[in-house]
Each structure stands twice: as structure tokens, then as C-alpha cells.
CSV table of C-alpha atoms in Angstrom, one decimal:
chain,number,residue,atom,x,y,z
A,1,CYS,CA,95.3,94.0,82.3
A,2,LEU,CA,96.5,90.4,82.8
A,3,THR,CA,99.8,91.2,81.2
A,4,ALA,CA,100.5,94.4,83.2
A,5,ASP,CA,103.3,94.5,85.6
A,6,VAL,CA,101.2,96.3,88.2
A,7,PHE,CA,97.4,96.3,88.4
A,8,LEU,CA,95.7,99.1,90.4
A,9,THR,CA,92.2,98.5,91.6
A,10,GLY,CA,89.7,99.1,94.4
A,11,ALA,CA,87.7,96.8,96.6
A,12,ASN,CA,83.9,96.5,96.9
A,13,ALA,CA,84.3,95.5,100.5
A,14,LEU,CA,86.8,94.2,103.1
A,15,SER,CA,86.3,92.2,106.3
A,16,ILE,CA,88.0,93.3,109.5
A,17,ASP,CA,89.8,89.9,109.2
A,18,GLY,CA,91.4,91.0,105.9
A,19,GLU,CA,89.2,89.2,103.4
A,20,MET,CA,88.5,91.2,100.2
A,21,VAL,CA,85.2,91.0,98.3
A,22,ASN,CA,84.9,92.1,94.6
A,23,ILE,CA,81.9,91.8,92.2
A,24,ASP,CA,82.4,92.0,88.5
A,25,GLY,CA,80.2,91.7,85.4
A,26,THR,CA,82.6,90.2,82.9
A,27,GLY,CA,85.4,89.1,85.2
A,28,THR,CA,88.2,91.3,83.8
A,29,ARG,CA,88.9,93.1,87.1
A,30,VAL,CA,88.6,90.0,89.3
A,31,ALA,CA,90.7,88.0,86.9
A,32,ALA,CA,93.7,90.4,87.3
A,33,ILE,CA,93.4,90.2,91.0
A,34,VAL,CA,93.6,86.4,90.9
A,35,TYR,CA,96.2,85.9,88.2
A,36,GLY,CA,98.5,87.8,85.9
A,37,PRO,CA,100.1,91.0,87.1
A,38,GLU,CA,103.2,90.6,89.2
A,39,SER,CA,101.8,93.1,91.7
A,40,VAL,CA,98.3,94.2,92.6
A,41,ILE,CA,97.7,97.4,94.5
A,42,VAL,CA,94.2,97.8,96.1
A,43,VAL,CA,93.2,101.2,97.3
A,44,ALA,CA,90.1,101.3,99.6
A,45,GLY,CA,88.5,103.7,102.1
A,46,MET,CA,87.3,102.9,105.6
A,47,ASN,CA,83.7,102.8,104.3
A,48,LYS,CA,84.5,99.5,102.7
A,49,VAL,CA,85.5,97.7,106.0
A,50,GLU,CA,82.9,95.5,107.6
A,51,ASP,CA,83.0,93.4,110.7
A,52,THR,CA,82.6,90.0,109.0
A,53,LEU,CA,83.0,88.4,105.7
A,54,GLU,CA,79.2,87.9,105.5
A,55,ALA,CA,78.7,91.7,106.1
A,56,ALA,CA,81.4,92.4,103.4
A,57,ILE,CA,79.5,90.3,100.9
A,58,THR,CA,76.3,92.0,101.8
A,59,ARG,CA,77.9,95.4,101.4
A,60,ALA,CA,79.3,94.5,98.0
A,61,ARG,CA,76.0,93.2,96.7
A,62,THR,CA,73.6,95.7,98.3
A,63,ILE,CA,75.6,99.0,98.2
A,64,ALA,CA,78.5,98.8,95.7
A,65,ALA,CA,76.9,96.8,93.0
A,66,PRO,CA,73.6,98.8,92.7
A,67,ILE,CA,75.6,102.1,92.6
A,68,ASN,CA,78.0,100.7,90.1
A,69,LYS,CA,75.2,99.4,87.9
A,70,GLN,CA,74.1,103.1,87.4
A,71,ARG,CA,77.1,103.4,85.0
A,72,PHE,CA,75.7,100.7,82.7
A,73,PRO,CA,72.1,101.6,82.0
A,74,ASN,CA,71.7,99.9,78.7
A,75,ALA,CA,70.6,96.5,80.2
A,76,PRO,CA,68.0,97.2,82.9
A,77,THR,CA,68.2,95.2,86.1
A,78,PRO,CA,66.1,95.5,89.3
A,79,CYS,CA,68.9,97.3,91.1
A,80,LEU,CA,69.1,99.9,88.2
A,81,VAL,CA,65.4,100.6,88.7
A,82,THR,CA,65.1,100.4,92.5
A,83,GLY,CA,68.6,101.0,93.7
A,84,SER,CA,68.4,97.8,95.7
A,85,CYS,CA,69.8,94.3,95.0
A,86,ALA,CA,67.2,91.8,94.0
A,87,ASN,CA,69.6,88.9,93.7
A,88,CYS,CA,68.8,88.8,90.0
A,89,LYS,CA,70.4,86.8,87.3
A,90,SER,CA,69.1,89.0,84.5
A,91,LYS,CA,70.9,89.6,81.2
A,92,GLY,CA,72.3,92.9,82.4
A,93,SER,CA,73.5,91.8,85.8
A,94,ILE,CA,77.0,93.0,86.8
A,95,CYS,CA,77.1,90.5,89.7
A,96,ASN,CA,78.3,87.6,87.6
A,97,GLN,CA,81.6,87.0,89.3
A,98,ILE,CA,82.0,87.3,93.0
A,99,LEU,CA,85.5,87.0,94.3
A,100,ILE,CA,86.6,86.5,97.9
A,101,THR,CA,90.3,86.9,98.3
A,102,ARG,CA,91.6,85.5,101.6
A,103,SER,CA,95.3,85.5,100.9
A,104,THR,CA,97.6,85.6,97.9
A,105,ARG,CA,100.5,83.6,96.4
A,106,PRO,CA,103.1,84.5,96.1
A,107,ALA,CA,103.0,86.2,99.4
A,108,GLY,CA,103.0,90.0,99.1
A,109,ARG,CA,101.7,90.1,95.5
A,110,ILE,CA,98.6,92.0,96.7
A,111,LYS,CA,99.2,95.1,98.6
A,112,PHE,CA,96.6,97.3,100.3
A,113,ILE,CA,96.4,101.0,100.8
A,114,LEU,CA,93.7,101.6,103.3
A,115,VAL,CA,92.8,105.3,103.4
A,116,GLY,CA,91.4,106.7,106.7
A,117,GLU,CA,88.3,108.2,105.0
A,118,ASP,CA,85.4,107.2,102.8
A,119,LEU,CA,86.4,106.5,99.2
A,120,GLY,CA,84.0,105.5,96.5
A,121,PHE,CA,81.0,103.3,96.9
């Protein structure tokens, strides 16, 4: 994905001030947001928007990550078992990379499509 002209992705959370939070297990998704593709398009629903950056981080870690972990059951983690984040650093953690994007260079490289309904988790 780093050599693509356009990278299409979602966001785990957004702050009302425009900061984006993404959590990744191996870094492939967050790497392409930071560097590589000439254009990044982020599609997110209103359920991803939080009042503050801190609330966006909490949402990403306690809502999005535990639900996303359900797709990767081979390496158990506390959130896979309980559905709640335990701030673990276990072998199967998908919370290895936490990216906060405040702005982008060059300007306009990252574009948002904010959909007026709930999308994803």
C-alpha cells in the first residue's frame, strides 16, 4: 500500500477539532497514512467523532480495537475474551501502533469523507 497512488482507509476515531486516531497491529495501515501514497482518502461515520482527542483515543482503544480483535482470534488477548481493553501488551495485541494525525504535508494529501450516519466500529 505504500506504493499506491491512492490509499482508501477508515479511522478508528476523530476529534471534533479534526485530529484522527488509528490503531494498528503491524503498522501497515498507519504507515500508508503517514507516508507513501500521493493521496489518502479517509471515510468515517459520525459514530467515530468525539469531543476531544483524549475521548477519541479512548474510543479507539476501548471500542474499535476490541471489536477489530474479534477478526484475529488466533492469538488471545484480554479484549478478545472480555470485549474490553485491558491495556495489554500481550503477543496477540493489535494495539502496537497508535497514530494521531493532526495535519498532513503536503497540504491536502489526506482527504476526509465524513458520512452523516454510523459506519463501522
